[in-house]
Amino acid sequence: MGCLCTKQRIKYENPAVLASLTYFNEAQVEALYELFKKLSNSLTYDGLINKVFELFDYKKDGVIDFEEFVRTLSVFHPEASHQDKVVFTFLLYDLRQTGFIERQELKQLVLALLDESDLILSDDLIESIIHKTFEEADVKGDGKIDLEEWKEFVARNPSLLNNMTIPYLKDLTAQFPSFTMRSELEDDVDI
């Protein structure tokens, strides 16, 4: 995979429409547009980012356009529903898109997260984490975790969703005023 988007896909039609579909207001959508333009020119894919890319690319066309970016980022908004966050994390862990989280998928994600964090754990400890997770989450005992089992597991372990809320998204324009200021100054941008 290459860059996050192509030049022709970077513009968007109407911030009011995206605001009505998400937890962002129009000014925040405009600020996100500035962030999107910066990110779209700098991201490449490696490791865990491939799965995140797939979740953002809900049109499945190999490109994350601005609408997909805003709508998916909305899941991380403080006002997004708990249910949306639970489903998103399930989809993130379901690497092979089988409708189940399997042991090998969980192990891949644990290893990727450890790698991203520069943490080193012994193989025995990693296996212990995976075993304990399946012991608690796989209520049916069939060697895989379905969405209902995942919902129950997250209900008992709410800290699993700690990274699913980005507080800055609540008041994006105050947190990143330079995005808003630049947006107001660039009248020639095709919005």
Coordinates of N, CA and C in Angstrom, one line a residue:
M1 N 0.8 -1.2 0.0 CA 0.0 0.0 0.0 C 0.9 1.2 0.0
G2 N 0.4 2.3 -0.5 CA 1.1 3.5 -0.6 C 0.6 4.6 0.3
C3 N 0.5 5.8 -0.3 CA 0.1 7.0 0.5 C -1.4 6.9 0.9
L4 N -1.8 7.7 1.9 CA -3.1 7.6 2.4 C -4.2 8.0 1.4
C5 N -3.9 8.9 0.5 CA -5.0 9.3 -0.4 C -4.3 9.8 -1.7
T6 N -5.0 10.0 -2.7 CA -4.5 10.7 -3.9 C -5.0 12.1 -3.9
K7 N -4.3 12.9 -4.7 CA -4.6 14.3 -4.8 C -6.1 14.6 -5.1
Q8 N -6.6 13.9 -6.1 CA -8.0 14.1 -6.5 C -9.0 13.7 -5.4
R9 N -8.6 13.0 -4.4 CA -9.6 12.5 -3.4 C -9.5 13.4 -2.1
I10 N -8.6 14.4 -2.1 CA -8.4 15.1 -0.8 C -9.5 16.2 -0.6
K11 N -10.2 16.6 -1.6 CA -11.2 17.7 -1.4 C -12.5 17.0 -0.9
Y12 N -13.4 17.8 -0.3 CA -14.6 17.3 0.2 C -15.7 18.4 -0.1
E13 N -16.9 17.9 -0.1 CA -18.0 18.8 -0.6 C -18.5 19.8 0.5
N14 N -19.1 19.3 1.6 CA -19.8 20.1 2.5 C -19.5 19.7 3.9
P15 N -18.9 20.6 4.7 CA -18.7 20.2 6.1 C -19.9 20.0 6.9
A16 N -21.0 20.7 6.5 CA -22.3 20.5 7.3 C -22.8 19.1 7.1
V17 N -22.6 18.5 6.0 CA -23.1 17.1 5.8 C -22.3 16.1 6.7
L18 N -21.0 16.3 6.7 CA -20.2 15.4 7.5 C -20.5 15.7 9.0
A19 N -20.7 16.9 9.3 CA -21.0 17.2 10.7 C -22.3 16.5 11.1
S20 N -23.3 16.5 10.2 CA -24.5 15.8 10.6 C -24.4 14.3 10.7
L21 N -23.4 13.7 10.1 CA -23.2 12.3 10.2 C -22.3 11.8 11.3
T22 N -21.7 12.8 12.0 CA -20.7 12.4 13.0 C -20.9 13.2 14.3
Y23 N -20.0 13.1 15.2 CA -20.0 13.8 16.5 C -19.3 15.2 16.4
F24 N -18.9 15.6 15.2 CA -18.1 16.8 15.0 C -19.1 17.9 14.5
N25 N -18.7 19.2 14.9 CA -19.5 20.3 14.3 C -18.8 20.8 13.1
E26 N -19.3 21.7 12.3 CA -18.7 22.2 11.1 C -17.3 22.7 11.2
A27 N -17.1 23.5 12.2 CA -15.7 24.1 12.4 C -14.7 22.9 12.7
Q28 N -15.2 21.9 13.4 CA -14.3 20.8 13.7 C -14.0 20.0 12.4
V29 N -15.0 19.8 11.6 CA -14.8 19.1 10.3 C -13.8 19.9 9.5
E30 N -13.9 21.2 9.5 CA -12.9 22.0 8.7 C -11.5 21.9 9.3
A31 N -11.4 21.8 10.6 CA -10.1 21.6 11.3 C -9.5 20.2 10.9
L32 N -10.4 19.2 10.9 CA -10.0 17.9 10.5 C -9.5 17.8 9.1
Y33 N -10.1 18.7 8.3 CA -9.7 18.7 6.9 C -8.2 19.1 6.8
E34 N -7.8 20.1 7.6 CA -6.5 20.5 7.6 C -5.5 19.4 8.1
L35 N -5.9 18.7 9.1 CA -5.2 17.6 9.6 C -5.1 16.5 8.6
F36 N -6.2 16.2 8.0 CA -6.2 15.2 6.9 C -5.2 15.5 5.8
K37 N -5.2 16.7 5.4 CA -4.3 17.1 4.3 C -2.8 16.9 4.7
K38 N -2.5 17.2 6.0 CA -1.2 17.0 6.4 C -0.8 15.5 6.5
L39 N -1.8 14.7 7.1 CA -1.5 13.3 7.2 C -1.5 12.5 5.9
S40 N -2.3 12.9 5.0 CA -2.5 12.2 3.7 C -1.2 12.3 2.9
N41 N -0.4 13.2 3.2 CA 0.9 13.3 2.4 C 2.1 12.7 3.2
S42 N 1.8 12.2 4.4 CA 3.0 11.7 5.1 C 2.9 10.2 5.6
L43 N 1.7 9.6 5.6 CA 1.6 8.3 6.1 C 1.9 7.2 5.0
T44 N 2.6 6.2 5.5 CA 2.8 5.0 4.7 C 2.4 3.8 5.6
Y45 N 2.3 2.6 5.0 CA 1.7 1.5 5.8 C 2.8 0.5 6.2
D46 N 2.6 0.1 7.5 CA 3.5 -0.9 8.0 C 2.8 -1.5 9.3
G47 N 3.0 -2.7 9.5 CA 2.4 -3.4 10.7 C 1.0 -3.2 10.9
L48 N 0.6 -2.7 12.1 CA -0.8 -2.6 12.5 C -1.6 -1.5 11.7
I49 N -0.9 -0.6 11.1 CA -1.5 0.5 10.4 C -2.3 -0.1 9.2
N50 N -1.9 -1.3 8.7 CA -2.7 -1.9 7.6 C -4.1 -2.2 8.0
K51 N -4.3 -2.8 9.2 CA -5.6 -3.1 9.6 C -6.4 -1.9 9.9
V52 N -5.8 -0.9 10.5 CA -6.5 0.4 10.8 C -6.9 1.0 9.4
F53 N -6.0 1.0 8.4 CA -6.4 1.5 7.1 C -7.6 0.8 6.6
E54 N -7.7 -0.6 6.7 CA -8.9 -1.3 6.2 C -10.1 -0.8 6.9
L55 N -10.1 -0.5 8.2 CA -11.3 -0.1 8.9 C -11.7 1.3 8.5
F56 N -10.7 2.2 8.2 CA -11.0 3.5 7.7 C -11.6 3.5 6.3
D57 N -11.1 2.6 5.5 CA -11.5 2.5 4.1 C -12.7 1.6 3.9
Y58 N -13.8 2.1 4.4 CA -15.1 1.3 4.4 C -15.7 1.2 3.0
K59 N -15.2 2.0 2.1 CA -15.7 1.9 0.7 C -14.9 0.7 0.0
K60 N -13.8 0.3 0.6 CA -13.0 -0.8 0.1 C -12.4 -0.5 -1.3
D61 N -12.0 0.7 -1.5 CA -11.4 1.1 -2.8 C -9.9 1.4 -2.7
G62 N -9.3 1.1 -1.6 CA -7.8 1.2 -1.5 C -7.4 2.7 -1.2
V63 N -8.4 3.5 -0.9 CA -8.1 4.9 -0.7 C -8.9 5.4 0.5
I64 N -8.3 6.2 1.4 CA -9.1 6.8 2.5 C -9.4 8.2 2.0
D65 N -10.7 8.5 1.7 CA -11.0 9.8 1.4 C -11.4 10.6 2.6
F66 N -11.6 11.9 2.5 CA -11.9 12.7 3.7 C -13.1 12.3 4.4
E67 N -14.2 11.9 3.7 CA -15.4 11.5 4.4 C -15.1 10.2 5.2
E68 N -14.4 9.3 4.7 CA -14.1 8.1 5.5 C -13.2 8.4 6.7
F69 N -12.3 9.3 6.5 CA -11.4 9.7 7.6 C -12.3 10.3 8.7
V70 N -13.2 11.3 8.4 CA -14.0 11.9 9.5 C -14.9 10.9 10.1
R71 N -15.6 10.1 9.3 CA -16.6 9.2 9.8 C -16.0 8.2 10.7
T72 N -14.8 7.7 10.4 CA -14.2 6.7 11.2 C -13.6 7.3 12.5
L73 N -13.0 8.5 12.3 CA -12.4 9.2 13.4 C -13.5 9.5 14.4
S74 N -14.7 9.7 14.0 CA -15.8 10.0 14.9 C -16.0 8.9 15.9
V75 N -15.6 7.6 15.6 CA -15.7 6.6 16.6 C -14.9 6.9 17.9
F76 N -13.8 7.7 17.7 CA -12.9 8.0 18.8 C -13.3 9.3 19.5
H77 N -14.4 9.9 19.1 CA -14.9 11.1 19.7 C -15.5 10.8 21.1
P78 N -15.3 11.7 22.1 CA -15.8 11.4 23.4 C -17.3 11.1 23.5
E79 N -18.1 11.6 22.5 CA -19.5 11.4 22.6 C -20.0 10.2 21.7
A80 N -19.0 9.6 21.1 CA -19.4 8.4 20.3 C -19.9 7.3 21.3
S81 N -20.8 6.5 20.8 CA -21.4 5.5 21.6 C -20.4 4.4 22.0
H82 N -20.6 3.8 23.2 CA -19.9 2.7 23.7 C -20.0 1.5 22.7
Q83 N -21.1 1.3 22.2 CA -21.4 0.2 21.2 C -20.5 0.4 20.0
D84 N -20.4 1.6 19.4 CA -19.5 1.8 18.3 C -18.1 1.5 18.6
K85 N -17.6 1.9 19.8 CA -16.2 1.6 20.1 C -16.0 0.1 20.3
V86 N -16.9 -0.6 20.9 CA -16.8 -2.0 21.1 C -16.7 -2.7 19.7
V87 N -17.6 -2.4 18.8 CA -17.6 -3.0 17.5 C -16.3 -2.7 16.7
F88 N -15.9 -1.4 16.8 CA -14.6 -1.1 16.1 C -13.5 -1.9 16.6
T89 N -13.3 -2.0 18.0 CA -12.2 -2.8 18.5 C -12.3 -4.3 18.1
F90 N -13.6 -4.8 18.1 CA -13.7 -6.2 17.6 C -13.2 -6.3 16.2
L91 N -13.6 -5.4 15.3 CA -13.2 -5.4 13.9 C -11.7 -5.3 13.8
L92 N -11.1 -4.5 14.6 CA -9.7 -4.3 14.6 C -9.0 -5.7 15.0
Y93 N -9.5 -6.4 16.0 CA -8.9 -7.6 16.4 C -9.2 -8.8 15.4
D94 N -10.3 -8.7 14.7 CA -10.7 -9.8 13.8 C -9.9 -9.6 12.5
L95 N -8.6 -9.9 12.5 CA -7.7 -9.6 11.4 C -8.1 -10.2 10.1
R96 N -8.6 -11.5 10.2 CA -8.9 -12.2 8.9 C -10.3 -12.0 8.5
Q97 N -11.1 -11.1 9.2 CA -12.4 -10.8 8.9 C -13.3 -12.0 8.8
T98 N -13.2 -12.9 9.8 CA -14.0 -14.1 9.8 C -15.3 -13.9 10.7
G99 N -15.4 -12.8 11.4 CA -16.5 -12.7 12.4 C -16.1 -13.2 13.8
F100 N -14.8 -13.6 13.9 CA -14.3 -14.1 15.2 C -12.9 -13.6 15.4
I101 N -12.6 -13.5 16.7 CA -11.2 -13.2 17.1 C -10.6 -14.6 17.4
E102 N -9.6 -15.0 16.7 CA -8.9 -16.3 17.0 C -7.6 -16.1 17.7
R103 N -7.1 -17.2 18.3 CA -5.9 -17.1 19.1 C -4.7 -16.4 18.3
Q104 N -4.5 -16.9 17.1 CA -3.4 -16.4 16.3 C -3.6 -14.9 16.0
E105 N -4.8 -14.4 15.8 CA -5.0 -13.0 15.5 C -4.7 -12.2 16.8
L106 N -5.1 -12.7 17.9 CA -4.8 -12.0 19.2 C -3.3 -11.9 19.4
K107 N -2.7 -13.0 19.1 CA -1.2 -13.1 19.3 C -0.5 -12.1 18.3
Q108 N -1.0 -12.0 17.1 CA -0.4 -11.0 16.1 C -0.6 -9.6 16.7
L109 N -1.7 -9.3 17.2 CA -2.0 -8.0 17.7 C -1.2 -7.7 18.9
V110 N -1.1 -8.6 19.8 CA -0.3 -8.4 21.0 C 1.2 -8.2 20.6
L111 N 1.7 -9.0 19.7 CA 3.1 -8.8 19.2 C 3.3 -7.4 18.6
A112 N 2.3 -7.0 17.7 CA 2.4 -5.7 17.1 C 2.4 -4.6 18.1
L113 N 1.5 -4.7 19.0 CA 1.4 -3.6 20.1 C 2.7 -3.5 20.9
L114 N 3.2 -4.7 21.2 CA 4.5 -4.7 22.0 C 5.6 -4.1 21.2
D115 N 5.6 -4.4 19.9 CA 6.7 -3.9 19.0 C 6.5 -2.4 18.9
E116 N 5.3 -1.9 18.7 CA 5.1 -0.5 18.6 C 5.5 0.3 19.9
S117 N 5.3 -0.4 21.0 CA 5.7 0.2 22.3 C 7.1 -0.1 22.7
D118 N 7.8 -0.8 21.9 CA 9.2 -1.2 22.2 C 9.3 -2.0 23.5
L119 N 8.3 -2.8 23.8 CA 8.3 -3.6 25.0 C 8.7 -5.0 24.6
I120 N 9.4 -5.7 25.4 CA 9.8 -7.0 25.2 C 9.3 -7.9 26.3
L121 N 8.5 -8.9 25.9 CA 8.0 -9.9 26.9 C 8.4 -11.3 26.4
S122 N 8.6 -12.2 27.4 CA 9.0 -13.5 27.0 C 7.8 -14.2 26.3
D123 N 8.1 -15.2 25.5 CA 7.1 -16.0 24.8 C 6.1 -16.6 25.8
D124 N 6.6 -17.0 26.9 CA 5.7 -17.6 27.9 C 4.7 -16.6 28.5
L125 N 5.2 -15.4 28.7 CA 4.3 -14.3 29.2 C 3.2 -14.0 28.1
I126 N 3.7 -13.9 26.9 CA 2.7 -13.6 25.8 C 1.7 -14.7 25.7
E127 N 2.1 -15.9 25.8 CA 1.2 -17.0 25.7 C 0.2 -17.0 26.9
S128 N 0.7 -16.6 28.1 CA -0.1 -16.5 29.3 C -1.2 -15.4 29.1
I129 N -0.8 -14.3 28.5 CA -1.8 -13.2 28.2 C -2.9 -13.7 27.3
I130 N -2.5 -14.4 26.3 CA -3.5 -14.9 25.3 C -4.3 -16.0 25.9
H131 N -3.7 -16.9 26.7 CA -4.5 -17.9 27.4 C -5.5 -17.3 28.3
K132 N -5.1 -16.4 29.1 CA -6.0 -15.7 30.1 C -7.1 -15.0 29.4
T133 N -6.8 -14.3 28.3 CA -7.8 -13.6 27.6 C -8.9 -14.6 27.0
F134 N -8.4 -15.7 26.4 CA -9.4 -16.6 25.9 C -10.2 -17.3 27.0
E135 N -9.5 -17.6 28.1 CA -10.2 -18.2 29.3 C -11.3 -17.3 29.7
E136 N -11.1 -16.0 29.7 CA -12.2 -15.1 30.2 C -13.2 -14.7 29.1
A137 N -12.7 -14.6 27.9 CA -13.6 -14.1 26.8 C -14.4 -15.2 26.1
D138 N -13.7 -16.3 25.8 CA -14.3 -17.4 25.0 C -15.3 -18.2 25.9
V139 N -16.4 -17.6 26.2 CA -17.4 -18.2 27.1 C -18.0 -19.5 26.5
K140 N -18.1 -19.6 25.2 CA -18.6 -20.8 24.6 C -17.6 -21.9 24.5
G141 N -16.3 -21.6 24.7 CA -15.2 -22.6 24.7 C -14.9 -23.2 23.4
D142 N -15.2 -22.5 22.3 CA -15.0 -23.0 21.0 C -13.7 -22.5 20.3
G143 N -12.8 -21.9 21.1 CA -11.5 -21.5 20.6 C -11.5 -20.2 19.8
K144 N -12.7 -19.5 19.8 CA -12.7 -18.2 19.1 C -13.7 -17.3 19.9
I145 N -13.5 -16.0 19.7 CA -14.4 -15.0 20.4 C -15.3 -14.3 19.3
D146 N -16.6 -14.5 19.5 CA -17.5 -13.8 18.6 C -17.8 -12.4 19.2
L147 N -18.6 -11.7 18.4 CA -18.9 -10.3 18.8 C -19.7 -10.2 20.1
E148 N -20.6 -11.1 20.4 CA -21.3 -11.1 21.7 C -20.4 -11.4 22.8
E149 N -19.5 -12.4 22.7 CA -18.5 -12.7 23.7 C -17.6 -11.5 23.9
W150 N -17.2 -10.8 22.9 CA -16.4 -9.6 23.0 C -17.1 -8.5 23.8
K151 N -18.4 -8.3 23.5 CA -19.1 -7.3 24.2 C -19.2 -7.6 25.7
E152 N -19.4 -8.9 26.0 CA -19.4 -9.2 27.4 C -18.0 -9.1 28.1
F153 N -17.0 -9.4 27.4 CA -15.6 -9.3 27.8 C -15.3 -7.8 28.1
V154 N -15.6 -7.0 27.2 CA -15.3 -5.5 27.3 C -16.2 -5.0 28.5
A155 N -17.4 -5.5 28.6 CA -18.2 -5.0 29.8 C -17.5 -5.3 31.1
R156 N -16.9 -6.4 31.2 CA -16.2 -6.8 32.4 C -14.8 -6.2 32.5
N157 N -14.3 -5.7 31.4 CA -12.9 -5.1 31.3 C -13.0 -3.8 30.5
P158 N -13.7 -2.8 31.1 CA -13.9 -1.5 30.3 C -12.6 -0.8 29.9
S159 N -11.5 -1.1 30.6 CA -10.2 -0.4 30.3 C -9.7 -0.8 28.9
L160 N -10.3 -1.9 28.3 CA -9.9 -2.2 26.9 C -10.3 -1.1 25.9
L161 N -11.2 -0.2 26.3 CA -11.6 0.8 25.4 C -11.0 2.2 25.8
N162 N -10.0 2.2 26.7 CA -9.4 3.4 27.1 C -8.8 4.2 25.9
N163 N -8.2 3.5 25.0 CA -7.6 4.1 23.8 C -8.6 4.5 22.7
M164 N -9.9 4.2 22.9 CA -10.9 4.4 21.9 C -11.5 5.8 22.0
T165 N -11.0 6.6 22.9 CA -11.5 8.0 23.1 C -10.4 8.9 23.0
I166 N -10.5 9.9 22.1 CA -9.4 10.9 22.0 C -10.1 12.2 22.5
P167 N -9.8 12.6 23.7 CA -10.4 13.8 24.3 C -10.3 15.1 23.5
Y168 N -9.2 15.2 22.7 CA -9.0 16.4 21.9 C -10.1 16.6 20.9
L169 N -10.7 15.5 20.5 CA -11.7 15.6 19.4 C -13.0 16.3 19.9
K170 N -13.2 16.4 21.2 CA -14.4 17.1 21.7 C -14.3 18.6 21.4
D171 N -13.2 19.2 21.5 CA -13.1 20.6 21.1 C -11.9 20.8 20.2
L172 N -11.9 20.2 19.1 CA -10.8 20.2 18.1 C -10.3 21.6 17.8
T173 N -11.3 22.5 17.5 CA -10.9 23.9 17.1 C -10.1 24.6 18.2
A174 N -10.4 24.4 19.4 CA -9.7 25.0 20.5 C -8.3 24.3 20.7
Q175 N -8.3 23.0 20.5 CA -7.0 22.3 20.7 C -6.0 22.6 19.6
F176 N -6.5 22.8 18.4 CA -5.7 23.0 17.2 C -6.1 24.2 16.5
P177 N -6.0 25.4 17.1 CA -6.4 26.6 16.4 C -5.7 26.9 15.1
S178 N -4.5 26.5 15.0 CA -3.8 26.7 13.7 C -4.5 26.1 12.5
F179 N -5.1 24.9 12.7 CA -5.8 24.3 11.6 C -7.0 25.2 11.2
T180 N -7.7 25.7 12.2 CA -8.9 26.6 11.9 C -8.4 27.9 11.2
M181 N -7.4 28.5 11.8 CA -6.9 29.8 11.2 C -6.4 29.6 9.8
R182 N -5.7 28.5 9.5 CA -5.2 28.3 8.2 C -6.4 28.1 7.2
S183 N -7.4 27.3 7.7 CA -8.6 27.0 6.8 C -9.3 28.3 6.5
E184 N -9.4 29.3 7.4 CA -10.1 30.5 7.1 C -9.2 31.4 6.2
L185 N -7.9 31.3 6.2 CA -7.0 32.1 5.4 C -6.9 31.6 4.0
E186 N -7.1 30.3 3.8 CA -7.0 29.7 2.5 C -8.3 29.6 1.7
D187 N -8.7 30.8 1.2 CA -9.9 30.8 0.4 C -9.9 30.1 -0.9
D188 N -8.7 29.8 -1.4 CA -8.6 29.1 -2.6 C -8.7 27.6 -2.5
V189 N -8.8 27.1 -1.3 CA -8.9 25.6 -1.2 C -10.3 25.2 -1.6
D190 N -10.4 24.2 -2.4 CA -11.6 23.7 -2.9 C -12.3 22.8 -1.9
I191 N -13.3 23.4 -1.2 CA -13.9 22.7 -0.1 C -15.3 22.2 -0.5

